[in-house]
Each structure stands twice: as structure tokens, then as C-alpha cells.
Coordinates of C-alpha atoms in Angstrom, one line a residue:
M51 CA 160.9 76.9 148.8
Q52 CA 157.1 77.5 148.9
S53 CA 157.7 81.1 147.6
N54 CA 159.8 79.8 144.5
K55 CA 157.1 77.3 143.7
L56 CA 154.4 80.0 143.9
S57 CA 156.4 82.3 141.6
N58 CA 156.7 79.5 139.0
L59 CA 153.0 79.1 139.0
Q60 CA 152.2 82.8 138.6
P61 CA 152.3 83.0 134.8
D62 CA 149.9 80.1 134.4
I63 CA 147.6 81.4 137.2
L64 CA 147.8 84.9 135.6
R65 CA 146.8 83.6 132.2
K66 CA 144.0 81.6 133.7
C67 CA 142.7 84.7 135.6
V68 CA 142.8 86.9 132.5
A69 CA 141.0 84.2 130.5
L70 CA 138.3 83.9 133.1
L71 CA 137.9 87.7 133.2
Q72 CA 137.5 87.8 129.4
S73 CA 135.0 84.9 129.3
F74 CA 133.0 84.7 132.5
S75 CA 132.9 88.2 134.1
S76 CA 129.3 88.8 133.1
S77 CA 128.1 89.3 136.7
P78 CA 129.5 91.0 139.9
P79 CA 129.5 87.7 141.9
K80 CA 131.6 85.9 139.2
L81 CA 133.9 88.9 138.9
K82 CA 134.5 88.9 142.7
Q83 CA 135.2 85.1 142.6
I84 CA 137.8 85.5 140.0
H85 CA 139.4 88.4 141.9
G86 CA 139.5 86.3 145.0
F87 CA 140.9 83.3 143.1
S88 CA 143.8 85.5 141.9
I89 CA 144.6 86.7 145.4
R90 CA 144.5 83.2 146.9
N91 CA 146.8 81.9 144.2
G92 CA 149.4 84.6 144.8
V93 CA 149.0 86.9 141.8
P94 CA 150.1 90.3 143.2
L95 CA 147.6 93.1 143.3
D96 CA 150.0 95.4 141.4
N97 CA 150.2 93.1 138.4
P98 CA 149.4 95.5 135.5
E99 CA 147.9 92.8 133.2
L100 CA 145.5 91.4 135.8
A101 CA 144.6 95.0 137.0
K102 CA 143.9 96.1 133.4
H103 CA 141.3 93.4 133.0
L104 CA 139.9 93.6 136.5
I105 CA 139.3 97.4 136.2
F106 CA 137.8 97.1 132.8
S107 CA 135.4 94.4 134.0
Y108 CA 134.4 96.4 137.1
V109 CA 133.7 99.5 134.9
S110 CA 131.9 97.6 132.2
L111 CA 129.5 96.2 134.9
S112 CA 128.9 99.7 136.3
L113 CA 130.0 98.7 139.8
P114 CA 130.9 101.4 142.3
M115 CA 134.2 103.0 141.3
S116 CA 135.6 102.2 144.8
H117 CA 136.3 98.7 143.5
S118 CA 138.2 99.9 140.5
H119 CA 140.0 102.6 142.5
R120 CA 141.3 100.0 145.1
V121 CA 142.9 98.0 142.3
F122 CA 144.2 101.1 140.5
S123 CA 145.8 102.5 143.6
Q124 CA 148.1 99.4 143.8
L125 CA 149.6 100.1 140.4
Q126 CA 153.0 101.8 139.9
H127 CA 152.9 102.4 136.1
P128 CA 149.3 101.9 134.7
S129 CA 149.0 101.6 131.0
I130 CA 147.1 104.2 128.9
F131 CA 144.3 101.7 128.5
T132 CA 143.9 101.5 132.3
W133 CA 144.1 105.3 132.8
N134 CA 141.4 105.7 130.1
T135 CA 139.2 103.0 131.7
M136 CA 139.3 104.8 135.0
I137 CA 138.4 108.1 133.4
R138 CA 135.6 106.4 131.5
G139 CA 134.3 104.7 134.7
Y140 CA 134.1 108.0 136.6
A141 CA 132.5 109.7 133.6
E142 CA 129.7 107.2 133.5
S143 CA 129.3 107.2 137.3
Q144 CA 127.0 109.3 139.5
N145 CA 130.1 111.4 140.6
P146 CA 132.2 112.3 137.5
T147 CA 134.5 114.8 139.3
P148 CA 137.3 112.3 140.0
A149 CA 137.7 111.8 136.2
V150 CA 139.4 115.2 136.0
K151 CA 141.7 114.4 138.9
I152 CA 142.7 111.1 137.3
Y153 CA 143.4 112.9 134.1
K154 CA 145.7 115.4 135.8
Q155 CA 147.6 112.6 137.5
M156 CA 148.1 110.9 134.2
H157 CA 149.1 114.2 132.5
V158 CA 152.1 114.6 134.9
S159 CA 153.1 110.9 134.7
P160 CA 156.3 110.4 132.7
Y161 CA 155.3 107.0 131.5
V162 CA 152.1 107.6 129.5
Y163 CA 150.5 110.2 127.3
P164 CA 146.8 110.9 126.6
D165 CA 145.5 109.5 123.4
S166 CA 142.4 109.9 121.2
H167 CA 140.3 107.8 123.6
T168 CA 141.2 109.9 126.7
Y169 CA 139.5 113.1 125.7
P170 CA 136.0 111.8 124.7
F171 CA 135.8 110.1 128.2
L172 CA 137.1 113.2 129.9
L173 CA 134.8 115.6 128.1
K174 CA 131.9 113.4 128.9
A175 CA 132.7 113.8 132.6
I176 CA 133.1 117.5 132.2
A177 CA 129.7 117.8 130.4
K178 CA 128.1 116.0 133.4
M179 CA 129.8 118.4 135.8
M180 CA 128.7 121.4 133.5
D181 CA 132.2 122.9 134.1
V182 CA 132.6 124.9 131.0
K183 CA 135.9 126.5 132.1
E184 CA 137.5 123.1 132.6
G185 CA 136.0 122.1 129.2
E186 CA 137.5 125.1 127.5
M187 CA 140.9 124.3 129.0
I188 CA 140.7 120.7 127.8
H189 CA 139.6 121.9 124.4
S190 CA 142.8 124.0 124.1
V191 CA 144.8 120.9 125.1
T192 CA 143.2 118.8 122.4
V193 CA 144.1 121.5 119.8
R194 CA 147.8 121.7 121.0
N195 CA 148.1 117.9 121.0
G196 CA 146.5 117.5 117.5
F197 CA 143.4 115.6 118.7
D198 CA 140.9 118.3 117.7
S199 CA 140.5 116.7 114.2
C200 CA 139.4 113.3 115.6
V201 CA 135.6 112.9 115.1
F202 CA 135.1 111.3 118.5
V203 CA 136.8 114.3 120.2
Q204 CA 134.8 116.7 118.1
N205 CA 131.5 115.0 118.9
T206 CA 132.2 115.2 122.7
L207 CA 133.3 118.8 122.5
V208 CA 130.0 119.7 120.8
H209 CA 128.2 117.7 123.4
M210 CA 130.2 119.4 126.3
Y211 CA 129.5 122.9 125.1
A212 CA 125.8 122.1 124.4
A213 CA 125.3 120.5 127.8
C214 CA 127.0 123.5 129.5
G215 CA 124.6 125.9 127.7
V216 CA 127.3 127.5 125.5
V217 CA 125.3 126.8 122.4
E218 CA 127.2 129.3 120.2
S219 CA 130.4 127.4 120.8
A220 CA 128.7 124.1 120.1
H221 CA 127.3 125.4 116.9
K222 CA 130.6 126.9 115.8
L223 CA 132.3 123.6 116.2
F224 CA 129.5 121.8 114.5
V225 CA 129.7 124.1 111.4
L226 CA 133.5 123.5 111.2
M227 CA 133.2 119.7 111.3
S228 CA 133.7 118.0 108.0
D229 CA 132.6 114.5 109.2
R230 CA 129.3 114.8 111.1
N231 CA 127.4 111.7 112.1
L232 CA 124.2 110.9 114.1
V233 CA 125.9 111.7 117.4
T234 CA 126.9 115.2 116.2
W235 CA 123.5 116.1 115.0
N236 CA 121.9 114.8 118.2
S237 CA 124.3 116.8 120.4
V238 CA 123.8 120.2 118.7
I239 CA 120.0 119.8 118.4
N240 CA 119.7 118.8 122.1
G241 CA 121.9 121.8 123.0
F242 CA 119.7 124.3 121.4
A243 CA 116.4 122.6 122.3
T244 CA 117.2 122.0 126.0
N245 CA 118.4 125.6 126.4
G246 CA 115.1 127.1 125.3
R247 CA 116.3 128.0 121.8
P248 CA 114.5 125.6 119.4
N249 CA 114.3 128.3 116.8
E250 CA 118.1 128.5 116.5
A251 CA 118.3 124.7 116.4
L252 CA 116.4 124.9 113.2
N253 CA 117.3 128.3 111.8
G254 CA 121.0 128.5 112.7
Y255 CA 121.7 126.3 109.8
T256 CA 119.3 125.3 107.0
M257 CA 116.4 123.0 107.8
V258 CA 116.8 121.3 104.5
S259 CA 120.4 120.2 105.1
L260 CA 119.5 118.9 108.6
L261 CA 116.7 116.7 107.2
T262 CA 118.8 115.6 104.3
A263 CA 121.5 114.4 106.7
C264 CA 118.9 112.5 108.8
A265 CA 117.6 110.9 105.5
E266 CA 121.1 109.8 104.4
L267 CA 121.9 108.5 107.9
G268 CA 118.6 106.6 108.1
A269 CA 118.1 108.5 111.4
L270 CA 114.3 108.2 111.6
Y271 CA 113.9 108.9 115.3
L272 CA 116.1 112.0 115.1
G273 CA 114.2 113.1 112.0
R274 CA 110.9 112.7 113.9
R275 CA 112.1 114.9 116.7
V276 CA 113.1 117.6 114.1
H277 CA 109.6 117.4 112.6
V278 CA 108.1 118.0 116.1
Y279 CA 110.3 121.1 116.5
M280 CA 109.3 122.3 113.1
V281 CA 105.7 122.2 114.0
K282 CA 106.4 123.9 117.4
V283 CA 108.2 126.8 115.8
G284 CA 106.0 127.1 112.7
L285 CA 108.4 125.9 110.1
H286 CA 106.3 122.9 109.0
S287 CA 104.6 125.1 106.4
N288 CA 107.9 125.9 104.7
L289 CA 107.7 124.2 101.2
H290 CA 111.4 123.2 100.9
A291 CA 111.5 121.8 104.5
G292 CA 108.2 119.9 103.8
N293 CA 109.7 118.3 100.7
S294 CA 112.8 117.3 102.7
L295 CA 110.5 115.7 105.3
I296 CA 108.8 113.6 102.6
D297 CA 112.3 112.5 101.4
L298 CA 113.4 111.7 105.0
Y299 CA 110.4 109.5 105.8
A300 CA 110.6 107.8 102.4
K301 CA 114.3 107.0 102.7
C302 CA 113.8 105.7 106.3
G303 CA 111.0 103.3 105.1
S304 CA 108.2 105.1 106.8
I305 CA 106.4 105.8 103.6
W306 CA 103.0 106.4 105.1
E307 CA 104.4 109.2 107.3
A308 CA 105.8 110.7 104.0
H309 CA 102.3 110.5 102.5
A310 CA 100.8 112.2 105.6
V311 CA 103.3 115.1 105.3
F312 CA 102.4 115.4 101.6
D313 CA 98.6 115.4 102.3
E314 CA 99.0 118.1 105.0
M315 CA 101.1 120.5 102.9
E316 CA 99.4 123.8 102.2
R317 CA 101.1 124.1 98.9
R318 CA 103.1 121.6 96.8
N319 CA 105.4 121.8 93.8
V320 CA 106.6 119.2 91.4
V321 CA 109.4 118.3 93.8
S322 CA 106.8 117.4 96.4
W323 CA 105.0 115.1 94.0
T324 CA 108.2 113.6 92.7
S325 CA 109.6 112.9 96.2
L326 CA 106.5 110.9 97.1
I327 CA 106.3 109.1 93.7
V328 CA 110.0 108.0 94.0
G329 CA 109.5 107.1 97.7
L330 CA 106.4 104.9 97.0
A331 CA 108.3 103.2 94.1
V332 CA 111.4 102.5 96.2
N333 CA 109.3 101.2 99.1
G334 CA 107.6 98.6 96.9
F335 CA 104.3 100.4 96.3
G336 CA 104.6 100.8 92.6
E337 CA 100.9 100.9 91.8
D338 CA 100.4 103.7 94.3
A339 CA 103.3 105.6 92.7
L340 CA 101.7 105.3 89.3
E341 CA 98.3 106.3 90.6
L342 CA 99.9 109.4 92.2
F343 CA 101.6 110.2 88.9
G344 CA 98.2 110.2 87.2
K345 CA 97.0 112.7 89.8
L346 CA 100.0 114.9 89.1
E347 CA 99.1 115.0 85.4
R348 CA 95.5 115.8 86.2
E349 CA 96.8 118.7 88.3
R350 CA 98.5 119.9 85.0
L351 CA 101.9 119.9 86.6
I352 CA 105.0 119.2 84.4
P353 CA 106.9 116.1 85.6
S354 CA 110.7 116.3 85.7
E355 CA 113.3 113.7 84.5
I356 CA 113.5 112.6 88.2
T357 CA 109.7 112.1 88.3
F358 CA 110.1 109.7 85.4
V359 CA 112.9 107.8 87.1
G360 CA 110.4 107.1 89.9
V361 CA 107.7 106.1 87.4
L362 CA 109.9 103.7 85.4
Y363 CA 111.3 102.3 88.7
A364 CA 107.7 101.6 89.8
C365 CA 107.0 99.8 86.5
S366 CA 110.1 97.7 87.0
H367 CA 109.1 96.5 90.4
C368 CA 105.6 95.7 89.4
G369 CA 106.5 93.8 86.3
M370 CA 104.7 96.3 84.0
V371 CA 106.9 95.9 80.9
D372 CA 104.6 97.4 78.2
E373 CA 103.5 100.2 80.6
G374 CA 107.1 101.1 81.3
F375 CA 108.0 101.5 77.7
E376 CA 104.8 103.5 77.1
Y377 CA 105.8 105.9 79.9
F378 CA 109.3 106.1 78.4
R379 CA 107.8 107.1 75.0
R380 CA 105.6 109.7 76.6
M381 CA 108.5 111.2 78.5
K382 CA 110.3 111.8 75.2
E383 CA 107.5 112.7 72.9
E384 CA 104.9 114.4 75.1
Y385 CA 107.1 116.1 77.7
G386 CA 110.2 116.6 75.5
I387 CA 112.5 115.1 78.2
P388 CA 115.7 113.6 76.6
P389 CA 116.4 110.2 78.3
K390 CA 119.5 109.9 80.5
I391 CA 121.5 106.9 81.5
E392 CA 119.3 106.5 84.6
H393 CA 116.1 106.1 82.4
Y394 CA 117.8 103.5 80.2
G395 CA 119.0 101.7 83.3
C396 CA 115.4 101.5 84.6
L397 CA 114.3 99.8 81.4
V398 CA 117.1 97.3 81.4
D399 CA 116.1 96.5 85.0
L400 CA 112.4 96.3 83.9
L401 CA 113.2 93.7 81.2
G402 CA 115.7 91.8 83.4
R403 CA 113.3 91.4 86.4
A404 CA 110.6 90.2 83.9
G405 CA 113.0 87.5 82.8
Q406 CA 113.5 89.0 79.3
V407 CA 117.3 89.0 79.6
Q408 CA 117.9 88.6 75.8
R409 CA 115.7 91.5 75.1
A410 CA 117.5 93.5 77.8
H411 CA 120.8 92.7 76.1
A412 CA 119.4 93.8 72.7
F413 CA 118.1 97.0 74.3
I414 CA 121.6 97.8 75.7
Q415 CA 123.1 97.3 72.3
S416 CA 120.6 99.7 70.7
M417 CA 121.1 102.5 73.3
P418 CA 122.3 105.8 71.8
V419 CA 124.5 106.4 74.8
E420 CA 127.5 104.3 75.9
P421 CA 126.3 101.8 78.6
N422 CA 128.1 102.2 81.9
A423 CA 129.0 99.6 84.6
V424 CA 125.6 100.1 86.3
I425 CA 123.8 99.0 83.1
W426 CA 125.9 95.9 82.7
R427 CA 125.7 95.1 86.4
T428 CA 121.9 95.2 86.2
L429 CA 122.0 92.7 83.3
L430 CA 124.4 90.4 85.2
G431 CA 122.1 90.5 88.2
A432 CA 119.2 89.5 86.0
C433 CA 121.2 86.7 84.5
M434 CA 122.0 85.5 88.0
I435 CA 118.3 85.5 89.0
H436 CA 117.1 83.8 85.8
K437 CA 120.2 81.6 85.5
N438 CA 121.4 82.7 82.0
L439 CA 125.1 81.8 82.2
A440 CA 126.0 82.6 78.6
L441 CA 124.7 86.1 78.7
G442 CA 126.0 86.5 82.3
E443 CA 129.5 85.9 81.0
V444 CA 129.0 88.6 78.3
A445 CA 128.0 91.1 81.0
R446 CA 130.9 90.0 83.2
A447 CA 133.4 90.6 80.4
E448 CA 132.1 94.2 79.9
L449 CA 132.2 94.8 83.7
F450 CA 135.8 93.6 84.0
R451 CA 136.7 96.0 81.3
L452 CA 134.9 99.0 82.9
E453 CA 135.4 98.3 86.7
P454 CA 137.8 95.4 87.1
K455 CA 138.0 95.5 90.9
H456 CA 134.3 95.7 91.8
C457 CA 133.8 92.8 94.3
G458 CA 130.1 92.5 93.7
D459 CA 130.6 91.5 90.0
Y460 CA 132.9 88.6 91.0
V461 CA 130.4 87.5 93.6
M462 CA 127.5 87.5 91.1
I463 CA 129.3 85.5 88.4
S464 CA 130.7 83.1 91.1
N465 CA 127.1 82.6 92.3
L466 CA 125.9 82.0 88.8
Y467 CA 128.6 79.3 88.2
A468 CA 127.7 77.8 91.6
S469 CA 124.0 77.6 90.7
E470 CA 125.0 75.5 87.6
G471 CA 127.3 73.3 89.8
R472 CA 130.4 74.5 88.0
W473 CA 132.6 74.5 91.1
S474 CA 135.9 74.6 89.2
D475 CA 134.8 77.9 87.6
V476 CA 133.8 79.1 91.1
H477 CA 137.3 78.3 92.3
K478 CA 138.9 80.2 89.3
V479 CA 136.8 83.3 90.0
R480 CA 137.8 83.3 93.7
T481 CA 141.5 82.7 92.7
T482 CA 141.3 85.7 90.4
M483 CA 139.8 87.8 93.2
L484 CA 142.7 86.9 95.4
S485 CA 145.3 87.6 92.8
K486 CA 143.8 91.0 92.0
G487 CA 143.4 91.9 95.7
V488 CA 139.6 92.1 95.4
R489 CA 137.8 91.3 98.7
K490 CA 134.2 90.3 99.1
A491 CA 132.2 92.8 101.1
P492 CA 130.8 90.8 104.1
G493 CA 127.0 91.0 104.4
H494 CA 125.8 92.9 107.5
S495 CA 122.5 94.2 108.9
L496 CA 121.9 97.2 111.1
V497 CA 119.2 97.8 113.6
E498 CA 118.7 101.2 115.3
L499 CA 117.6 101.0 119.0
K500 CA 117.4 104.0 121.4
N501 CA 119.7 106.2 119.2
R502 CA 122.3 103.4 119.0
V503 CA 123.0 101.4 115.8
H504 CA 123.7 97.6 116.3
E505 CA 125.5 95.8 113.6
F506 CA 125.3 92.1 112.9
F507 CA 127.2 89.8 110.6
M508 CA 126.4 86.2 109.5
G509 CA 126.8 83.9 112.5
D510 CA 127.8 87.0 114.5
K511 CA 128.6 86.2 118.2
S512 CA 130.3 89.4 119.3
H513 CA 127.2 91.1 120.7
P514 CA 126.8 91.2 124.5
Q515 CA 123.3 89.6 124.1
T516 CA 124.6 86.8 121.9
E517 CA 123.2 84.0 124.1
E518 CA 119.7 85.5 124.2
I519 CA 119.9 86.3 120.4
Y520 CA 120.7 82.7 119.4
E521 CA 118.1 81.3 121.8
K522 CA 115.5 83.6 120.1
L523 CA 116.9 82.6 116.7
E524 CA 116.3 78.9 117.5
E525 CA 112.8 79.7 118.7
M526 CA 112.1 81.6 115.4
M527 CA 113.3 78.8 113.2
M528 CA 111.2 76.2 115.2
K529 CA 108.1 78.4 114.9
L530 CA 108.7 78.9 111.1
R531 CA 108.9 75.2 110.5
L532 CA 105.6 74.8 112.2
E533 CA 104.2 77.3 109.7
G534 CA 105.6 75.1 106.8
Y535 CA 108.9 76.8 106.3
S536 CA 111.6 74.8 104.5
P537 CA 115.0 76.4 104.0
R538 CA 115.8 77.3 100.4
T539 CA 119.2 75.8 100.2
S540 CA 119.6 76.8 96.6
N541 CA 120.4 80.3 98.0
V542 CA 123.7 78.9 99.5
H543 CA 126.3 79.1 96.8
A544 CA 128.8 76.7 98.3
D545 CA 129.8 73.1 97.7
I546 CA 128.8 71.8 101.2
E547 CA 126.3 69.3 102.6
E548 CA 122.6 70.1 102.7
E549 CA 122.5 70.2 106.5
E550 CA 125.3 72.7 106.6
K551 CA 123.5 74.8 104.0
E552 CA 120.4 75.0 106.2
K553 CA 122.6 76.0 109.2
N554 CA 124.2 78.8 107.1
L555 CA 120.9 80.1 106.1
S556 CA 119.6 80.3 109.6
Y557 CA 122.5 82.5 110.6
H558 CA 122.2 85.2 107.9
S559 CA 122.7 88.6 109.3
E560 CA 119.1 89.9 108.8
K561 CA 117.7 86.9 110.8
V562 CA 120.2 87.6 113.6
A563 CA 119.2 91.3 113.6
I564 CA 115.5 90.5 113.7
A565 CA 116.1 88.1 116.6
F566 CA 117.8 90.9 118.5
A567 CA 115.0 93.3 117.7
L568 CA 112.3 90.9 118.9
I569 CA 114.1 90.6 122.2
N570 CA 114.6 94.3 122.8
T571 CA 111.3 95.9 121.5
S572 CA 107.8 95.7 122.8
P573 CA 105.2 93.4 121.1
G574 CA 103.7 95.1 118.0
T575 CA 106.6 97.5 117.5
T576 CA 107.8 97.9 113.9
I577 CA 111.2 96.4 113.3
R578 CA 113.5 98.2 110.9
V579 CA 116.6 96.5 109.4
V580 CA 119.2 97.9 106.9
K581 CA 121.1 95.3 104.9
N582 CA 124.1 96.2 102.8
L583 CA 123.5 93.4 100.2
R584 CA 120.4 92.1 98.4
V585 CA 118.1 90.0 100.7
C586 CA 118.3 86.4 99.5
G587 CA 115.2 84.4 98.6
D588 CA 115.3 82.3 101.8
C589 CA 115.5 85.3 104.1
H590 CA 112.6 86.9 102.1
L591 CA 110.4 83.8 102.7
A592 CA 111.5 83.5 106.3
I593 CA 110.8 87.2 107.2
K594 CA 107.3 87.0 105.6
L595 CA 106.5 84.2 108.0
I596 CA 108.2 85.9 111.0
S597 CA 106.0 89.0 110.4
K598 CA 103.0 86.7 110.6
V599 CA 104.1 84.5 113.6
Y600 CA 105.2 87.4 115.8
G601 CA 102.5 89.9 114.6
R602 CA 105.2 92.5 113.6
E603 CA 105.7 94.8 110.7
I604 CA 109.2 94.3 109.5
I605 CA 110.8 96.9 107.1
V606 CA 114.0 95.7 105.5
R607 CA 116.0 98.1 103.3
D608 CA 118.5 96.2 101.2
R609 CA 120.9 97.3 98.5
S610 CA 118.3 98.4 96.0
R611 CA 114.9 98.9 97.7
F612 CA 112.6 98.4 100.8
H613 CA 110.6 95.4 101.6
H614 CA 107.6 96.0 103.9
F615 CA 106.6 92.6 105.6
R616 CA 103.3 92.3 107.3
D617 CA 100.9 89.4 108.1
G618 CA 103.0 87.0 106.0
L619 CA 103.1 89.2 102.9
C620 CA 105.6 91.6 101.4
S621 CA 105.0 94.9 99.6
C622 CA 107.0 93.6 96.7
K623 CA 104.4 90.8 96.1
D624 CA 107.4 88.5 95.6
Y625 CA 108.3 90.3 92.4
W626 CA 111.8 91.5 93.3

């Protein structure tokens, strides 16, 4: 009788145990309490659902693998998730050898098959063991089973060969990869460098392509390591590599490091000057960019069409309308450079930022080339900033003709309607988006910390440090209010109460990312954030004050440019 009653309770007890494991297993004592609770309430040790969550929790907390193994040994038919978790646990432990044994047991099991998660964990263990023969065997298995094209498997194969000192195999795989990321570059560089072959780390494939990859990835710390290797092996004097270094530092927001590389170059060409001019302009130092352009001319160098893109961009972000048009005239008449669509786009942006949206529209109509979607999008963005609805609708009509499914255009016109309180039109735009299958790209912010990129969304609570992050966020907002900060609720384009608008603003992804960085970096460390959308006016104001209150330089790269915040000021001088 007692046994029947207990079996009836089991599903409820099991659900409760699983829920507890998912929510409250953040420390070993809590985890052991939940485990004990399940045993006392009759949940069998061989229950696969409970075991899956228990083993995952033990491994995630880096507890001795004996705990996980005791639970695992009770199971008759573990799921592939449980097998992989065990392999991962041993791979991350001090003794990775049992990971191979676990894999071989799984391989002969008739109930499960290895998947794309199995091999990265297994190869990580083999790399720790430095057992290249075992690694080569597993490599052949991944090829036979079709997993060799998976980027995660490829990365761990490169890492395994590099860690085992077989750098030729690591490099061969690296060259064949079509989808390299930061982990890939790190693995192959570490392999060459730690095996006493830094020359090959830099010469085996072109230095320029490596630095270009770092620049596009925003991998500043990896790029700095490459720079150190360059100096060590005497490649820092290479002109093309030096130009790539300038580009790397500029694209990662470290513009003064770019300037230092430029200053130290034994010889420079127009690409060197152009890289720094464009870098200064994009980082918000337009006046410095124009001053450098003056030096270029005094050196009697001939600027290129790209040089003038940087010059016009600098004028745009400094509000220098007349100067911008004068540089445009000189480009055509003095240097004989025919304008391209990028130059016309810079001038539309220049007029739009200055609030001269009607003149910008007239300029577009007078252009000798057909305006593309970027030109009309620039005008729409200016109309949104300066609240010119009539002209914004003209730009929107052109954009819907050229690129009818670009989500950003719908968002901008919707925000323009919202700023005028035209909520029925906002609803129509959103309905149109749904009917056409257009989805708004969610705003997110990235922070790189110890070679790992952390991603945050608005109101994001998925990060393991969520509780600490939101405590820091509350502290930040309190300190900002003491400095006179008042949320700019006009930046919330939704028909909701004022209090709700203020709450929404405080949870913007860049604020969450900065709170995370403040927790995890030492006082005085520069904070770098990458935002996929344009930083809103409220966040711009708040970050200026955060830089002052916490004594930090904060560099934010948004969709179009960099903002360097320091001592309560921004490099853009609030002209953005």
C-alpha cells in the first residue's frame, strides 16, 4: 500500500526535483540537498530525467567527477546529452583520460550515437592528454561520420593538433577551413608560438590576412598578441603589415594605439595615412583626421578616393557643412577623382546630421548617379532625428521600392510616427511587417572578457551573473540620479506609461553590458562595448555620466561609429 502511494507521488516529486535543479543548483550544498531530497522521496537513482539534470549540475559546478560517475553508473540507457555531459566533465577535469573510455563505451552502445557535441568535448580531453595517435583516430571517425565540416569540431581538431605539437596538421586544417572564428585563430597561433615557432605563426600564412581577420572580429587582445610576435620576429617594419595594424587598432576603437603604430613606421605610403585618417574619423576625432589630411598634403602625397571618404566622414561628424563641400570640390577639381556613391552618401549624411534635411533631399535629386538604398536610408535616419515626417515618408517610399524587406527601415518610420504620437500609423507599420514576414533585429551588446565574448539583450536575465549584474545596474542608476541624470523617455517609442518607459531605458543592452564589465574588470580598466544598433540619446547621456562616476573610459562601437566616453564627455561632442 505504501509502495503504491509512493509510486503515485513520483512524477510530482520528479518534476519538483528537476525544477529545483534548474533553478537553485548554484552551489554544491544546495545541489546535495536536492539530491538527498530526491532519494528520501523515493525517486529511483536510475531515473534518466533526474540523472541528466543531476550530472549536468555536478559538471557545471566543477565538482569531483566521482559524484557524476556514481549517478551515471546507475543508468541503464543514458541519453546522448548525458553521455556528452560526462565526456565534457572529464575533459574539463584534472584527469581527462576517462573521457576516452566513456566515449568508447558509448560507441558500442546500441541505443545512442555520437553527435556534433560529442567530438569537441572528446578532442578537448585528448588535447589535454597530448595523445596525438588517439586524436588522429578520432579525426578519422569524424570524417567518416560527416562531422568534420562542423566548425566546433574543426576548431577543436586544430586545437588538439596544436596542443600536441603537430603544428603542420593544425595549419593544414586551418587553411582548409572556410568558417574561421576567434577560437580558430587563437588555436593555430598558440600552437605555433608555444612550440617555439613564432616565425611560422606569422609567415605560414600572410600577416595581413591575419590582422584583417582580427580587425573584422574586433579581436583586440588577439591582435595585440600578434603585434608582439611581429616585433619579436622583426616583421613590424613590414609596410603592409604595419598598415594592417593601424586598421586593426582603429576598427577595435583603440585609435591612439593606431596612431602610435603610424608614428613609429619607418616608411609610410598613402594607405598608411588613409588608414589613420579614416580611423580617426570613425572614432569621432574628426578634427584630428582633417589635421592629418593637411599634413598628408604638405608631404605632397596624392590622396585616394578612400582618403576623401574619411575626410568627408570627418566633416559630417563635426558638423562642418561648408568645409565638407569644399573638400568635395577639391577632390574633383584638384585631384581629378570622380565622385562615387560613397562620397555622395557622405554629403547626404553631412547635411542630414546638420538638420538640413530639405537640402539633403534636393542634393539627392541632383545627383548624377542613381541613389541607392543606403542614400535614402541616410535621409530617413536624418528625418527621424530631426522629426521631419513628410520627407521621411518620401524616403520610406523609395526604400520600400528598393529594399522592401529591410527591417531597419520599418523601425525608423515606426519610430518617426511614434515621436509624433501617431500610434495608429505605428500599428499599421507593424502589421505590414508581420504580413511581409519582416522581423525587427533585436538590439544586443557584446563585451569581450578573457577571450570570451558575452552577449546581452534588453532586460537580459540569461547570464550566470544576472543577480550581480542587476544589483550593479540599480547602483549605477542611483549614482547617475545623484549626478542629475533624468531618463530621456522620448527615446522610448511605445505607447506606455512614463514609469514603464523609465524602466525600459534602464534595461537597454549597453547599460546591462557595462554593468557586467564594471563587476568583472579592475578599477580604471577601459570598457569596450559593441552594439548592433545605434546608441539612443538616453544611453549616450547615461554612459557619459557613468564614465565620470566610475572613472572609466568607455568605448562603444555602434552601427555607424565609435563613441569614446571619458570624464563625462564623449568624443562626438554630442554631435551624432
